[in-house]
XYZ file of N, CA and C in Angstrom:
795
model
N 12.777 -139.870 170.656
C 11.721 -139.442 169.743
C 12.299 -138.729 168.515
N 13.293 -137.851 168.744
C 13.908 -137.130 167.633
C 14.539 -138.088 166.632
N 15.182 -139.148 167.153
C 15.829 -140.112 166.264
C 14.811 -140.778 165.343
N 13.630 -141.084 165.880
C 12.583 -141.718 165.079
C 12.082 -140.749 164.002
N 11.896 -139.493 164.389
C 11.444 -138.478 163.429
C 12.463 -138.313 162.306
N 13.760 -138.225 162.682
C 14.807 -138.066 161.677
C 14.894 -139.286 160.771
N 14.666 -140.474 161.333
C 14.721 -141.694 160.535
C 13.639 -141.679 159.455
N 12.409 -141.309 159.826
C 11.327 -141.249 158.847
C 11.544 -140.137 157.836
N 12.121 -139.027 158.291
C 12.452 -137.946 157.361
C 13.464 -138.425 156.326
N 14.525 -139.102 156.785
C 15.550 -139.612 155.875
C 14.972 -140.615 154.886
N 14.100 -141.481 155.369
C 13.474 -142.463 154.485
C 12.625 -141.762 153.422
N 11.897 -140.746 153.823
C 11.067 -139.999 152.869
C 11.934 -139.323 151.823
N 13.052 -138.730 152.252
C 13.979 -138.112 151.298
C 14.498 -139.137 150.293
N 14.960 -140.277 150.792
C 15.536 -141.292 149.910
C 14.508 -141.819 148.914
N 13.273 -141.941 149.347
C 12.234 -142.460 148.454
C 11.863 -141.474 147.344
N 12.346 -140.238 147.454
C 12.162 -139.288 146.351
C 13.015 -139.660 145.145
N 14.128 -140.396 145.375
C 15.090 -140.627 144.290
C 15.344 -142.106 144.003
N 14.779 -143.004 144.810
C 15.043 -144.433 144.629
C 13.862 -145.251 145.123
N 13.862 -146.539 144.778
C 12.779 -147.409 145.247
C 13.061 -147.915 146.662
N 12.086 -148.627 147.220
C 12.171 -149.064 148.610
C 13.353 -150.010 148.846
N 13.571 -150.915 147.933
C 14.675 -151.869 148.080
C 16.023 -151.156 148.080
N 16.196 -150.199 147.174
C 17.451 -149.446 147.129
C 17.631 -148.601 148.385
N 16.529 -148.082 148.913
C 16.604 -147.321 150.160
C 17.120 -148.198 151.302
N 16.604 -149.424 151.399
C 17.058 -150.334 152.446
C 18.549 -150.648 152.290
N 19.005 -150.769 151.058
C 20.420 -151.046 150.815
C 21.295 -149.876 151.274
N 20.823 -148.656 151.029
C 21.559 -147.469 151.489
C 21.625 -147.438 153.010
N 20.503 -147.665 153.664
C 20.472 -147.638 155.127
C 21.338 -148.740 155.721
N 21.385 -149.897 155.076
C 22.255 -150.987 155.519
C 23.723 -150.556 155.468
N 24.112 -149.903 154.382
C 25.499 -149.439 154.249
C 25.836 -148.367 155.281
N 24.880 -147.483 155.533
C 25.116 -146.362 156.441
C 25.086 -146.781 157.908
N 24.067 -147.559 158.287
C 23.789 -147.795 159.699
C 24.334 -149.121 160.230
N 24.402 -150.137 159.371
C 24.792 -151.464 159.845
C 26.276 -151.726 159.636
N 26.715 -151.669 158.385
C 28.138 -151.966 158.122
C 28.996 -150.703 158.086
N 28.352 -149.541 158.052
C 29.036 -148.239 158.153
C 30.206 -148.128 157.173
N 29.886 -148.272 155.904
C 30.889 -148.173 154.849
C 31.410 -146.741 154.737
N 32.680 -146.597 154.391
C 33.257 -145.269 154.201
C 32.732 -144.605 152.934
N 32.507 -145.418 151.917
C 31.936 -144.912 150.664
C 30.655 -145.685 150.393
N 29.574 -144.960 150.174
C 28.246 -145.563 150.044
C 27.771 -145.485 148.598
N 27.277 -146.609 148.088
C 26.667 -146.650 146.759
C 25.186 -146.320 146.895
N 24.685 -145.466 146.000
C 23.265 -145.116 146.050
C 22.726 -144.888 144.645
N 21.429 -144.958 144.520
C 20.761 -144.709 143.247
C 20.156 -143.312 143.256
N 20.455 -142.556 142.214
C 19.751 -141.300 141.969
C 18.946 -141.521 140.692
N 17.705 -141.934 140.866
C 16.869 -142.391 139.761
C 17.600 -143.521 139.022
N 17.967 -143.353 137.773
C 18.633 -144.444 137.054
C 20.159 -144.354 137.098
N 20.698 -143.478 137.922
C 22.145 -143.302 138.029
C 22.671 -143.997 139.282
N 23.695 -144.818 139.125
C 24.342 -145.477 140.265
C 25.570 -144.668 140.655
N 25.560 -144.108 141.859
C 26.573 -143.157 142.283
C 27.200 -143.574 143.609
N 28.290 -142.870 143.954
C 29.015 -143.124 145.196
C 29.234 -141.812 145.927
N 29.188 -141.892 147.272
C 29.369 -140.690 148.086
C 30.093 -141.063 149.369
N 30.897 -140.125 149.882
C 31.611 -140.335 151.133
C 30.630 -140.326 152.301
N 30.787 -141.271 153.210
C 29.869 -141.412 154.348
C 30.317 -140.504 155.498
N 30.057 -139.221 155.344
C 30.318 -138.262 156.425
C 29.350 -137.102 156.286
N 29.173 -136.372 157.388
C 28.265 -135.239 157.373
C 26.821 -135.680 157.150
N 25.969 -134.767 156.707
C 24.552 -135.110 156.435
C 24.440 -135.846 155.101
N 24.898 -137.086 155.072
C 25.101 -137.795 153.810
C 23.794 -138.025 153.055
N 22.719 -138.324 153.737
C 21.441 -138.546 153.037
C 20.950 -137.246 152.404
N 21.108 -136.152 153.109
C 20.772 -134.841 152.531
C 21.537 -134.631 151.232
N 22.843 -134.931 151.255
C 23.657 -134.715 150.054
C 23.274 -135.667 148.928
N 22.910 -136.920 149.270
C 22.467 -137.864 148.240
C 21.291 -137.295 147.451
N 20.385 -136.656 148.170
C 19.150 -136.185 147.535
C 19.318 -134.771 146.987
N 19.625 -133.830 147.858
C 19.545 -132.427 147.480
C 20.813 -131.905 146.799
N 21.989 -132.325 147.252
C 23.210 -131.874 146.586
C 23.327 -132.495 145.200
N 22.940 -133.774 145.081
C 22.966 -134.411 143.765
C 22.005 -133.706 142.814
N 20.815 -133.379 143.309
C 19.833 -132.652 142.481
C 20.383 -131.303 142.052
N 20.998 -130.601 142.979
C 21.574 -129.278 142.693
C 22.654 -129.373 141.619
N 23.521 -130.364 141.731
C 24.612 -130.515 140.764
C 24.071 -130.885 139.392
N 23.102 -131.803 139.351
C 22.523 -132.171 138.057
C 21.849 -130.969 137.409
N 21.229 -130.123 138.222
C 20.575 -128.932 137.684
C 21.584 -127.986 137.033
N 22.786 -127.919 137.576
C 23.829 -127.109 136.943
C 24.092 -127.605 135.523
N 24.279 -128.907 135.392
C 24.570 -129.478 134.072
C 23.378 -129.299 133.134
N 22.174 -129.481 133.650
C 20.980 -129.312 132.822
C 20.873 -127.907 132.256
N 21.456 -126.930 132.939
C 21.368 -125.534 132.498
C 22.492 -125.120 131.548
N 23.403 -126.025 131.253
C 24.430 -125.732 130.242
C 23.807 -125.927 128.867
N 23.810 -124.878 128.060
C 23.097 -124.903 126.790
C 24.018 -124.890 125.579
N 25.297 -125.128 125.786
C 26.218 -125.188 124.661
C 25.931 -126.421 123.811
N 26.103 -126.275 122.509
C 25.905 -127.424 121.621
C 26.974 -128.476 121.863
N 28.221 -128.033 122.041
C 29.335 -128.930 122.325
C 30.167 -128.365 123.462
N 30.717 -129.246 124.273
C 31.668 -128.858 125.313
C 32.936 -129.656 125.063
N 33.956 -128.976 124.594
C 35.211 -129.662 124.271
C 36.093 -129.845 125.492
N 36.215 -128.783 126.299
C 37.068 -128.823 127.488
C 36.300 -128.260 128.678
N 36.351 -128.994 129.783
C 35.717 -128.543 131.029
C 36.713 -128.671 132.172
N 36.728 -127.680 133.054
C 37.479 -127.740 134.306
C 36.467 -127.860 135.446
N 36.599 -128.917 136.240
C 35.762 -129.124 137.423
C 36.631 -128.888 138.647
N 36.580 -127.675 139.182
C 37.459 -127.280 140.279
C 36.695 -127.379 141.597
N 37.201 -128.231 142.475
C 36.464 -128.594 143.676
C 35.511 -129.711 143.315
N 36.085 -130.805 142.775
C 35.269 -131.889 142.213
C 34.503 -132.654 143.281
N 35.006 -132.659 144.516
C 34.380 -133.375 145.625
C 34.189 -134.841 145.274
N 32.971 -135.300 145.042
C 32.739 -136.712 144.708
C 32.747 -136.973 143.209
N 32.913 -135.924 142.408
C 32.954 -136.088 140.960
C 31.596 -136.067 140.285
N 30.552 -135.633 140.979
C 29.205 -135.726 140.424
C 28.959 -134.748 139.284
N 29.549 -133.557 139.353
C 29.370 -132.613 138.245
C 29.930 -133.216 136.960
N 31.128 -133.778 137.053
C 31.723 -134.400 135.871
C 30.911 -135.600 135.418
N 30.385 -136.366 136.361
C 29.563 -137.531 136.011
C 28.375 -137.105 135.136
N 27.622 -136.114 135.584
C 26.449 -135.697 134.823
C 26.840 -134.994 133.524
N 27.951 -134.245 133.552
C 28.410 -133.586 132.334
C 28.782 -134.619 131.264
N 29.494 -135.681 131.674
C 29.907 -136.704 130.714
C 28.714 -137.499 130.186
N 27.657 -137.603 130.967
C 26.437 -138.219 130.455
C 25.793 -137.354 129.376
N 25.877 -136.050 129.532
C 25.274 -135.128 128.568
C 26.187 -134.872 127.376
N 27.490 -134.758 127.644
C 28.481 -134.492 126.586
C 29.574 -135.560 126.665
N 29.358 -136.725 126.093
C 30.281 -137.861 126.280
C 31.700 -137.619 125.780
N 31.866 -136.727 124.803
C 33.188 -136.534 124.197
C 34.023 -135.460 124.879
N 33.476 -134.836 125.911
C 34.183 -133.735 126.575
C 35.449 -134.212 127.279
N 36.499 -133.413 127.168
C 37.716 -133.624 127.950
C 37.560 -132.857 129.263
N 37.567 -133.603 130.373
C 37.321 -132.976 131.675
C 38.554 -133.100 132.559
N 38.916 -131.993 133.168
C 40.015 -131.951 134.130
C 39.406 -131.681 135.498
N 39.471 -132.686 136.384
C 38.903 -132.586 137.735
C 39.998 -132.253 138.736
N 39.776 -131.251 139.552
C 40.748 -130.843 140.567
C 40.131 -131.040 141.952
N 40.792 -131.884 142.760
C 40.318 -132.123 144.129
C 41.506 -132.469 145.015
N 41.836 -131.595 145.972
C 42.998 -131.844 146.839
C 42.717 -132.737 148.044
N 41.435 -133.049 148.322
C 41.098 -133.839 149.516
C 41.460 -135.307 149.311
N 42.452 -135.832 150.038
C 42.856 -137.236 149.837
C 41.712 -138.222 150.051
N 40.806 -137.919 150.990
C 39.734 -138.837 151.318
C 38.610 -138.901 150.294
N 38.670 -138.036 149.271
C 37.599 -138.022 148.267
C 38.019 -138.614 146.927
N 39.306 -138.884 146.756
C 39.798 -139.342 145.454
C 39.191 -140.677 145.047
N 39.093 -141.629 145.969
C 38.526 -142.932 145.623
C 37.072 -142.791 145.171
N 36.339 -141.911 145.821
C 34.942 -141.674 145.468
C 34.845 -141.105 144.045
N 35.709 -140.163 143.730
C 35.742 -139.594 142.377
C 36.049 -140.686 141.360
N 37.029 -141.509 141.656
C 37.425 -142.571 140.724
C 36.283 -143.553 140.483
N 35.530 -143.874 141.526
C 34.400 -144.785 141.373
C 33.298 -144.167 140.515
N 32.986 -142.912 140.757
C 31.930 -142.255 139.988
C 32.306 -142.052 138.525
N 33.584 -141.861 138.264
C 34.005 -141.520 136.899
C 34.645 -142.686 136.158
N 34.636 -143.861 136.766
C 35.226 -145.053 136.144
C 34.660 -145.361 134.761
N 33.368 -145.145 134.495
C 32.824 -145.501 133.174
C 33.306 -144.617 132.025
N 33.956 -143.485 132.335
C 34.202 -142.487 131.302
C 35.675 -142.419 130.882
N 35.862 -142.062 129.612
C 37.193 -141.807 129.072
C 37.422 -140.303 129.008
N 38.681 -139.939 128.843
C 39.047 -138.535 128.659
C 38.742 -137.683 129.889
N 38.923 -138.289 131.065
C 38.774 -137.573 132.335
C 40.108 -137.627 133.072
N 40.591 -136.472 133.496
C 41.887 -136.373 134.161
C 41.674 -135.870 135.585
N 42.007 -136.713 136.553
C 41.807 -136.370 137.966
C 43.118 -135.822 138.529
N 43.095 -134.578 138.949
C 44.288 -133.909 139.464
C 44.131 -133.689 140.972
N 45.062 -134.225 141.722
C 45.023 -134.099 143.183
C 45.695 -132.784 143.585
N 45.067 -131.699 143.192
C 45.636 -130.369 143.393
C 44.571 -129.395 143.876
N 45.025 -128.400 144.636
C 44.192 -127.238 144.938
C 44.488 -126.179 143.888
N 43.453 -125.529 143.397
C 43.631 -124.453 142.426
C 43.474 -123.124 143.157
N 44.533 -122.302 143.073
C 44.512 -121.024 143.786
C 45.408 -120.038 143.047
N 46.123 -119.191 143.781
C 46.997 -118.194 143.158
C 48.467 -118.555 143.291
N 48.765 -119.798 143.701
C 50.148 -120.225 143.948
C 50.375 -121.594 143.315
N 51.465 -121.727 142.582
C 51.881 -123.031 142.068
C 52.934 -123.604 142.996
N 52.714 -124.819 143.473
C 53.655 -125.445 144.404
C 52.910 -126.222 145.466
N 52.703 -125.602 146.626
C 51.954 -126.257 147.694
C 51.162 -125.211 148.466
N 50.165 -125.700 149.194
C 49.306 -124.798 149.977
C 48.758 -125.545 151.179
N 48.448 -124.802 152.228
C 47.761 -125.398 153.375
C 46.301 -125.632 153.012
N 45.789 -126.789 153.431
C 44.416 -127.171 153.118
C 43.776 -127.721 154.376
N 42.500 -127.369 154.603
C 41.830 -127.707 155.858
C 40.731 -128.731 155.588
N 40.905 -129.914 156.191
C 40.000 -131.042 155.992
C 39.090 -131.175 157.209
N 37.791 -131.232 156.957
C 36.816 -131.457 158.019
C 36.352 -132.902 157.931
N 36.855 -133.749 158.805
C 36.515 -135.170 158.752
C 35.044 -135.421 159.079
N 34.385 -134.441 159.693
C 32.961 -134.584 159.999
C 32.082 -134.338 158.777
N 32.625 -133.614 157.783
C 31.854 -133.321 156.567
C 32.805 -132.814 155.489
N 33.242 -133.724 154.619
C 34.238 -133.352 153.621
C 33.677 -132.501 152.491
N 32.363 -132.295 152.493
C 31.790 -131.319 151.561
C 32.291 -129.910 151.874
N 32.821 -129.705 153.090
C 33.180 -128.355 153.540
C 34.683 -128.101 153.556
N 35.509 -129.020 153.052
C 36.962 -128.816 153.019
C 37.313 -127.559 152.238
N 38.395 -126.876 152.645
C 38.714 -125.603 151.995
C 40.169 -125.206 152.233
N 40.641 -124.297 151.385
C 41.933 -123.654 151.604
C 41.847 -122.598 152.704
N 40.635 -122.226 153.073
C 40.400 -121.160 154.046
C 39.887 -121.767 155.347
N 40.677 -121.683 156.417
C 40.290 -122.300 157.686
C 38.969 -121.752 158.215
N 38.774 -120.432 158.112
C 37.560 -119.821 158.642
C 36.305 -120.272 157.890
N 36.465 -120.771 156.666
C 35.314 -121.265 155.911
C 34.906 -122.662 156.356
N 35.830 -123.374 156.987
C 35.572 -124.743 157.439
C 35.020 -124.770 158.859
N 35.519 -123.873 159.707
C 35.204 -123.878 161.138
C 33.718 -123.963 161.470
N 32.816 -123.234 160.773
C 31.389 -123.300 161.155
C 30.771 -124.690 161.012
N 31.410 -125.577 160.251
C 30.836 -126.898 159.988
C 31.530 -128.015 160.785
N 32.460 -127.641 161.643
C 33.249 -128.647 162.371
C 32.505 -129.159 163.605
N 32.885 -130.360 164.003
C 32.384 -130.961 165.238
C 33.591 -131.299 166.109
N 33.741 -130.587 167.206
C 34.894 -130.820 168.076
C 36.193 -130.501 167.368
N 37.097 -131.484 167.329
C 38.404 -131.301 166.687
C 38.437 -131.958 165.307
N 37.368 -131.784 164.537
C 37.275 -132.490 163.256
C 38.059 -131.835 162.128
N 38.583 -130.615 162.345
C 39.348 -129.951 161.295
C 40.837 -130.230 161.447
N 41.485 -130.606 160.329
C 42.912 -130.892 160.317
C 43.574 -130.159 159.160
N 44.743 -129.594 159.424
C 45.487 -128.897 158.372
C 46.472 -129.855 157.722
N 46.477 -129.901 156.390
C 47.440 -130.705 155.645
C 48.064 -129.835 154.563
N 49.159 -130.300 154.006
C 49.784 -129.622 152.875
C 49.433 -130.378 151.598
N 48.990 -129.641 150.574
C 48.605 -130.268 149.308
C 49.312 -129.575 148.149
N 49.399 -130.283 147.039
C 49.920 -129.667 145.821
C 48.949 -128.603 145.345
N 49.493 -127.525 144.805
C 48.635 -126.448 144.308
C 49.110 -125.990 142.936
N 48.203 -125.337 142.231
C 48.521 -124.811 140.912
C 47.582 -123.656 140.624
N 47.921 -122.841 139.633
C 47.004 -121.826 139.140
C 46.393 -122.330 137.834
N 45.238 -121.828 137.491
C 44.631 -122.231 136.224
C 45.468 -121.769 135.037
N 46.026 -120.569 135.125
C 46.861 -120.094 134.014
C 48.072 -120.993 133.814
N 48.704 -121.380 134.906
C 49.872 -122.258 134.814
C 49.469 -123.635 134.294
N 48.355 -124.150 134.764
C 47.909 -125.472 134.330
C 47.610 -125.475 132.828
N 46.955 -124.434 132.344
C 46.660 -124.348 130.915
C 47.945 -124.283 130.091
N 48.916 -123.520 130.568
C 50.194 -123.428 129.857
C 50.918 -124.774 129.851
N 50.880 -125.476 130.980
C 51.549 -126.776 131.084
C 50.923 -127.824 130.177
N 49.629 -127.691 129.896
C 48.897 -128.726 129.149
C 48.413 -128.251 127.783
N 48.930 -127.119 127.335
C 48.598 -126.582 126.002
C 47.095 -126.436 125.796
N 46.402 -125.930 126.806
C 44.963 -125.697 126.720
C 44.742 -124.223 126.397
N 44.181 -123.948 125.235
C 44.013 -122.572 124.780
C 42.666 -121.975 125.165
N 41.652 -122.829 125.322
C 40.330 -122.312 125.685
C 39.573 -123.360 126.497
N 38.639 -122.877 127.287
C 37.823 -123.729 128.157
C 36.356 -123.394 127.876
N 35.558 -124.425 127.649
C 34.133 -124.193 127.401
C 33.353 -123.992 128.692
N 33.638 -124.830 129.695
C 32.925 -124.739 130.978
C 33.936 -124.816 132.117
N 33.890 -123.828 132.983
C 34.672 -123.820 134.221
C 33.697 -123.846 135.380
N 33.710 -124.928 136.157
C 32.847 -125.018 137.329
C 33.716 -124.909 138.584
N 33.329 -124.038 139.502
C 34.128 -123.776 140.701
C 33.245 -123.857 141.942
N 33.622 -124.746 142.856
C 32.941 -124.866 144.153
C 34.020 -125.199 145.172
N 34.652 -124.153 145.729
C 35.836 -124.359 146.565
C 35.725 -123.676 147.931
N 34.510 -123.529 148.393
C 34.263 -123.168 149.792
C 35.035 -121.935 150.277
N 34.844 -120.822 149.562
C 35.386 -119.556 150.052
C 36.726 -119.148 149.501
N 37.359 -119.973 148.660
C 38.694 -119.658 148.121
C 38.628 -119.160 146.679
N 37.467 -118.656 146.267
C 37.261 -118.273 144.870
C 38.169 -117.122 144.437
N 38.373 -116.147 145.301
C 39.205 -114.991 144.937
C 40.628 -115.424 144.616
N 41.175 -116.350 145.389
C 42.537 -116.838 145.122
C 42.597 -117.539 143.770
N 41.578 -118.318 143.437
C 41.545 -118.963 142.123
C 41.543 -117.916 141.012
N 40.710 -116.892 141.147
C 40.601 -115.870 140.108
C 41.908 -115.112 139.928
N 42.626 -114.895 141.027
C 43.903 -114.185 140.937
C 44.924 -114.959 140.108
N 44.750 -116.272 140.027
C 45.665 -117.095 139.232
C 45.076 -117.531 137.909
N 44.002 -116.859 137.469
C 43.312 -117.305 136.252
C 43.018 -116.152 135.302
N 43.867 -115.123 135.298
C 43.618 -113.928 134.481
C 43.450 -114.262 133.009
N 44.353 -115.064 132.470
C 44.299 -115.421 131.048
C 43.206 -116.451 130.777
N 43.022 -117.371 131.714
C 42.038 -118.440 131.526
C 40.628 -117.879 131.421
N 40.283 -116.900 132.252
C 38.934 -116.338 132.245
C 38.578 -115.733 130.889
N 39.539 -115.079 130.269
C 39.298 -114.446 128.973
C 38.895 -115.471 127.925
N 39.422 -116.685 128.075
C 39.209 -117.733 127.074
C 38.253 -118.827 127.553
N 37.347 -118.474 128.468
C 36.367 -119.420 128.992
C 34.958 -118.965 128.609
N 34.176 -119.877 128.026
C 32.827 -119.522 127.567
C 31.855 -119.325 128.720
N 31.789 -120.317 129.630
C 30.862 -120.253 130.761
C 31.620 -120.594 132.035
N 31.500 -119.748 133.019
C 32.025 -120.047 134.351
C 30.860 -120.203 135.316
N 30.895 -121.292 136.079
C 29.839 -121.573 137.056
C 30.470 -121.517 138.438
N 30.058 -120.567 139.242
C 30.625 -120.370 140.574
C 29.543 -120.510 141.634
N 29.868 -121.236 142.709
C 29.041 -121.148 143.903
C 29.530 -119.938 144.684
N 28.736 -118.906 144.712
C 29.087 -117.651 145.377
C 28.389 -117.609 146.730
N 29.161 -117.590 147.815
C 28.577 -117.528 149.154
C 29.411 -116.603 150.031
N 28.880 -116.307 151.201
C 29.594 -115.442 152.133
C 30.687 -116.200 152.890
N 30.922 -117.488 152.536
C 32.128 -118.155 153.023
C 33.362 -117.496 152.429
N 33.191 -116.873 151.267
C 34.270 -116.133 150.615
C 34.333 -114.750 151.251
N 35.381 -114.509 152.047
C 35.483 -113.221 152.742
C 35.723 -112.083 151.756
N 36.171 -112.431 150.547
C 36.387 -111.428 149.500
C 35.281 -111.496 148.453
N 34.058 -111.800 148.894
C 32.963 -112.065 147.959
C 32.720 -110.905 146.998
N 32.825 -109.665 147.452
C 32.539 -108.537 146.574
C 33.639 -108.349 145.540
N 34.890 -108.614 145.925
C 35.988 -108.579 144.950
C 35.838 -109.711 143.943
N 35.430 -110.889 144.418
C 35.195 -112.027 143.530
C 34.149 -111.685 142.483
N 33.021 -111.127 142.929
C 31.953 -110.761 142.001
C 32.399 -109.670 141.035
N 33.177 -108.721 141.512
C 33.650 -107.647 140.639
C 34.514 -108.206 139.509
N 35.412 -109.135 139.845
C 36.273 -109.746 138.823
C 35.430 -110.491 137.795
N 34.477 -111.267 138.263
C 33.643 -112.057 137.348
C 32.776 -111.154 136.470
N 32.188 -110.139 137.038
C 31.324 -109.253 136.258
C 32.123 -108.419 135.267
N 33.382 -108.156 135.566
C 34.246 -107.430 134.631
C 34.699 -108.308 133.472
N 34.703 -109.636 133.689
C 35.191 -110.554 132.659
C 34.075 -111.155 131.809
N 32.848 -111.108 132.311
C 31.736 -111.740 131.597
C 30.623 -110.725 131.373
N 29.926 -110.891 130.249
C 28.941 -109.874 129.885
C 27.518 -110.183 130.349
N 27.257 -111.444 130.751
C 25.931 -111.809 131.241
C 26.057 -112.816 132.374
N 25.009 -112.907 133.192
C 25.004 -113.914 134.255
C 23.580 -114.391 134.508
N 23.484 -115.562 135.150
C 22.179 -116.125 135.494
C 22.304 -116.905 136.795
N 21.393 -116.663 137.733
C 21.344 -117.424 138.984
C 20.590 -118.722 138.715
N 21.209 -119.852 139.076
C 20.609 -121.158 138.802
C 20.093 -121.812 140.077
N 20.940 -121.977 141.069
C 20.524 -122.589 142.335
C 20.752 -121.608 143.469
N 19.773 -121.439 144.323
C 20.008 -120.705 145.556
C 20.533 -121.687 146.601
N 21.610 -121.303 147.294
C 22.186 -122.132 148.350
C 22.233 -121.306 149.622
N 22.613 -121.961 150.715
C 22.663 -121.256 151.993
C 23.645 -120.092 151.907
N 23.158 -118.891 152.160
C 23.977 -117.675 152.162
C 24.632 -117.413 150.816
N 23.951 -117.796 149.718
C 24.535 -117.526 148.413
C 23.750 -118.162 147.288
N 24.469 -118.403 146.166
C 23.802 -118.971 144.993
C 24.838 -119.536 144.034
N 24.394 -120.473 143.185
C 25.182 -120.908 142.038
C 24.867 -119.975 140.885
N 25.898 -119.386 140.297
C 25.688 -118.391 139.251
C 26.479 -118.777 138.000
N 25.804 -118.711 136.851
C 26.444 -118.881 135.550
C 26.896 -117.510 135.058
N 28.160 -117.408 134.657
C 28.688 -116.188 134.051
C 29.045 -116.502 132.605
N 28.519 -115.700 131.663
C 28.648 -115.994 130.241
C 29.609 -115.033 129.551
N 30.592 -115.569 128.890
C 31.442 -114.847 127.969
C 30.672 -114.692 126.668
N 31.145 -113.857 125.760
C 30.501 -113.727 124.456
C 30.520 -115.049 123.692
N 31.474 -115.936 124.065
C 31.547 -117.242 123.410
C 30.507 -118.201 123.959
N 29.907 -117.870 125.104
C 29.004 -118.791 125.782
C 27.558 -118.608 125.353
N 26.749 -119.561 125.769
C 25.313 -119.512 125.459
C 24.577 -118.843 126.610
N 23.456 -118.217 126.326
C 22.573 -117.671 127.352
C 21.248 -118.412 127.377
């Protein structure tokens, strides 16, 4: 009985963002041929997502949440954007639709998500996909992959554990960098938009971004209690930015815009 209820719930969710025929195509990919990467329609946008975790939920609600972030960016122009924790690349996808000329640097250390990012961002130029974790160390770092739900991958093992199923968490070594080092390596003097969604590792990123924060107009952080240093994270951000705005409420936290004097309110 529960399976039938969940099936109708999923169908109702999908019909919020696509027509009946497209819904059937999604269900065929998910349930019949069980594709690793699923193509779906979000209204008039053709997108791709990894087939793990509560994938239909993410198609509908996570996509909506990410688009809402971009909709709330009020800058006239965005020259440079850093998408840290790119996951499937959806933030960059919607940003490039709104600001086609933006130079975007996407950072995602999860090997299983790179193909999905490449598919979503294939139509765009001036996008650089970096297979790196951004933290406080340049070189390498331990990274924890949850094969049951790659939306929850993190540099912090304790941030991944609540979302695991059985032995679904695996530790791998990935390339790492700091934002300050990356900017120096690529002659980037200022950043218009910095988006960060890295599942509890925000404090480590900030520790390696002292110079970058000063020269960033808008920083968008998903702030949650997955970050064990959440109060230190907020203190650093509030000390570096003069205004903030809560955009999306998420489980145990929120997406927050932090505005530099260079940014829009």
